[in-house]
Amino acid sequence: MAILLPEQIFSLAPSVGKSFYEHQAGVDASVTISNFSDEPISLVITRVGAPALTYVIEAHDQRVFSIELLQMAALLTGSSAAYGTIVVATTK
């Protein structure tokens, strides 16, 4: 059974990073990012026993990621501010 966590709205200043989900033991999850801003934003994923992954979500784009043993989902801005939404659905 999936657990859909509340949609979180983000508005991050330039050169800022913020964690939006953490689970120390890791859990299978899907992460949906909607970037409403005019600049790209980076999604950083850490997983149990695996290297960190970074994905760039382009301006005015939406991406869905399925991740096994997700430990943390964080967003990083570059030289410009960014805003949008992030939704995490977990298996536990």
Coordinates of C-alpha atoms in Angstrom, one line a residue:
M1 CA 0.0 0.0 0.0
A2 CA 1.4 3.4 -0.9
I3 CA 1.4 6.4 1.4
L4 CA 1.0 9.7 -0.4
L5 CA 2.6 12.5 1.7
P6 CA 1.2 16.0 1.4
E7 CA 2.3 18.2 -1.5
Q8 CA 5.0 20.6 -0.4
I9 CA 5.4 24.0 -2.1
F10 CA 8.9 25.3 -2.4
S11 CA 10.3 28.7 -3.0
L12 CA 14.1 28.7 -2.7
A13 CA 16.5 31.6 -3.0
P14 CA 19.5 31.4 -5.3
S15 CA 22.3 29.0 -4.2
V16 CA 20.1 27.3 -1.5
G17 CA 19.6 23.6 -0.8
K18 CA 16.8 22.1 1.2
S19 CA 15.8 18.6 2.2
F20 CA 12.1 17.7 1.7
Y21 CA 12.1 14.1 2.7
E22 CA 14.3 11.9 4.9
H23 CA 14.1 8.2 6.0
Q24 CA 17.2 6.9 7.7
A25 CA 16.6 3.2 6.9
G26 CA 15.5 3.9 3.3
V27 CA 12.1 3.2 1.7
D28 CA 10.9 2.6 -1.9
A29 CA 9.3 5.8 -3.1
S30 CA 8.3 7.9 -6.0
V31 CA 9.2 11.6 -6.1
T32 CA 7.3 14.1 -8.3
I33 CA 8.9 17.5 -8.9
S34 CA 7.1 20.4 -10.7
N35 CA 9.3 23.3 -11.5
F36 CA 7.2 26.4 -12.2
S37 CA 10.2 28.8 -12.3
D38 CA 12.1 30.2 -15.3
E39 CA 15.4 28.4 -14.2
P40 CA 16.3 24.8 -13.7
I41 CA 16.5 23.2 -10.3
S42 CA 18.5 20.1 -9.1
L43 CA 17.0 17.2 -7.3
V44 CA 19.5 15.3 -5.2
I45 CA 18.7 11.8 -4.2
T46 CA 20.5 9.6 -1.6
R47 CA 19.9 5.9 -1.3
V48 CA 20.9 3.1 1.0
G49 CA 24.2 1.6 -0.2
A50 CA 24.4 3.6 -3.4
P51 CA 26.0 6.9 -4.6
A52 CA 24.0 10.1 -4.6
L53 CA 22.2 11.0 -7.8
T54 CA 21.5 14.5 -9.1
Y55 CA 18.8 15.2 -11.7
V56 CA 18.2 18.6 -13.3
I57 CA 14.5 19.6 -13.7
E58 CA 14.3 22.2 -16.4
A59 CA 12.3 25.4 -16.2
H60 CA 8.5 24.8 -16.5
D61 CA 8.9 21.0 -16.4
Q62 CA 7.7 18.1 -14.3
R63 CA 9.4 14.8 -13.6
V64 CA 8.5 11.7 -11.7
F65 CA 11.3 9.4 -10.3
S66 CA 10.9 5.9 -8.8
I67 CA 13.6 5.2 -6.2
E68 CA 14.5 2.1 -4.3
L69 CA 15.6 2.6 -0.7
L70 CA 15.3 6.4 -0.7
Q71 CA 17.0 8.1 2.2
M72 CA 16.8 11.7 1.2
A73 CA 15.3 13.9 -1.5
A74 CA 16.6 17.5 -1.6
L75 CA 16.4 20.4 -4.0
L76 CA 19.3 22.8 -4.9
T77 CA 19.0 26.0 -6.8
G78 CA 21.7 27.5 -8.9
S79 CA 22.3 31.2 -9.5
S80 CA 18.6 32.0 -9.6
A81 CA 15.6 31.4 -7.3
A82 CA 13.2 28.6 -8.0
Y83 CA 9.7 27.6 -7.0
G84 CA 7.3 24.7 -7.5
T85 CA 6.0 21.6 -5.8
I86 CA 7.4 18.3 -4.6
V87 CA 5.3 15.2 -3.7
V88 CA 6.7 12.0 -2.2
A89 CA 4.8 8.7 -2.2
T90 CA 6.3 5.8 -0.2
T91 CA 5.6 2.1 0.2
K92 CA 5.6 2.4 4.0

